[in-house]
Tab-separated table of C-alpha atoms in Angstrom:
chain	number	residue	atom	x	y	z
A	284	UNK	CA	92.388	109.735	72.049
A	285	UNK	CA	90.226	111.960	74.318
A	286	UNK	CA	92.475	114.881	76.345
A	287	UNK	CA	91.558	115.280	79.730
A	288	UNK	CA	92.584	118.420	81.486
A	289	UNK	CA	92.826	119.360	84.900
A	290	UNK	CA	90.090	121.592	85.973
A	291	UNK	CA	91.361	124.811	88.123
A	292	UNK	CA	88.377	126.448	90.191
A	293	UNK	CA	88.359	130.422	90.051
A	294	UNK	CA	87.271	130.179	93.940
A	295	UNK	CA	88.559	128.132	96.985
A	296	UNK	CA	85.806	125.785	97.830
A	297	UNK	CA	83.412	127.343	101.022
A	298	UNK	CA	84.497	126.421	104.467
A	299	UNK	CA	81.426	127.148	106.573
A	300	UNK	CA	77.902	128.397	106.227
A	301	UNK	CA	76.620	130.965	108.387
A	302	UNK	CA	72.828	131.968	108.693
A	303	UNK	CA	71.635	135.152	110.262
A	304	UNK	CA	68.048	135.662	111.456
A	305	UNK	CA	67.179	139.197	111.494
A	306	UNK	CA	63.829	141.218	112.960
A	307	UNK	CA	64.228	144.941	111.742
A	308	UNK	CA	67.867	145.187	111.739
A	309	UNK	CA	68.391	143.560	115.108
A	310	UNK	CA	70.264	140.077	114.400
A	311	UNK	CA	68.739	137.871	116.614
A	312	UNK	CA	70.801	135.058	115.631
A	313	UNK	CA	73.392	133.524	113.997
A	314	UNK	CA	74.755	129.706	113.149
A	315	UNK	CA	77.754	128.594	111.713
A	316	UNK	CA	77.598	124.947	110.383
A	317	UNK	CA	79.886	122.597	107.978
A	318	UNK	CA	77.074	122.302	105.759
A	319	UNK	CA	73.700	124.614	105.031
A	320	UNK	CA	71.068	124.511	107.451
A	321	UNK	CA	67.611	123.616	105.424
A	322	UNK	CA	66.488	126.438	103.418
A	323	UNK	CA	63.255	128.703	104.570
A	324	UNK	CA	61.069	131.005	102.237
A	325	UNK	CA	58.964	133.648	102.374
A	326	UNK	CA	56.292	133.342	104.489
A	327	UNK	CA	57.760	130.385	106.504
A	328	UNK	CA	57.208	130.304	110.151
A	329	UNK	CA	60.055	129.391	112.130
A	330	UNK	CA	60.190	128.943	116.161
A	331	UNK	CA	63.266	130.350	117.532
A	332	UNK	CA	63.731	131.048	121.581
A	333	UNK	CA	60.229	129.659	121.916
A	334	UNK	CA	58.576	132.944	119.838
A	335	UNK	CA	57.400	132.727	116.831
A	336	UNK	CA	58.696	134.548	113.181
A	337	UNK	CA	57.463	135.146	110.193
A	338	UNK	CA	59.842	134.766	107.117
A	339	UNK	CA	59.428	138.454	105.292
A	340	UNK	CA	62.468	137.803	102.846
A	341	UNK	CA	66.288	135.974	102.268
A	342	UNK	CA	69.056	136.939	100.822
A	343	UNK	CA	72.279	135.062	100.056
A	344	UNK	CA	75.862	136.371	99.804
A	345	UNK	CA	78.924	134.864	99.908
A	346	UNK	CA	83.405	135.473	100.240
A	347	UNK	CA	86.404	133.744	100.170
A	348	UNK	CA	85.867	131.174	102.810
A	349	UNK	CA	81.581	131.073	103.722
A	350	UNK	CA	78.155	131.504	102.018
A	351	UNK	CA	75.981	133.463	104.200
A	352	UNK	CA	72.250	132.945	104.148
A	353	UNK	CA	70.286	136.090	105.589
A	354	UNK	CA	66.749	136.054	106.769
A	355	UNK	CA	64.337	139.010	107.713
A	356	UNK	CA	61.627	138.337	109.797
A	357	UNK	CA	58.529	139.337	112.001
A	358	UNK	CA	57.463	138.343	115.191
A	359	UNK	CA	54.257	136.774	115.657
């Protein structure tokens, strides 16, 4: 007979995402969502405001309740 046991997670599940667009360290934005926003890379361009930005680097962190998604960037 196979034993099934009841599997405890170490973490609460994450509540929200929230992704931060900085230029220098300025943030020039920041969106909280139920679910992650698509994922950019280096050397994406993204349109925000109507001005362009170049995607320099990400980083990801997260705590008890959100995963943060960080993005440095240049302006066109």
């Amino acid at each position: 007979m196979m034993q099934i046991e009841k599997y405890e997670p170490e973490f609460p599940p994450v509540e929200f995402f929230i992704t931060r667009f900085f230029v220098d360290n300025k943030c020039l934005f920041e969106q909280e969502t139920k679910v992650s926003l698509p994922t950019l890379i280096k050397g994406d361009v993204i349109d925000i405001f109507d001005v362009s930005y170049f995607i320099e680097k990400r980083q990801f962190g997260f705590n008890e309740a959100a995963f943060f998604t960080i993005y440095y960037m240049k302006q066109l």
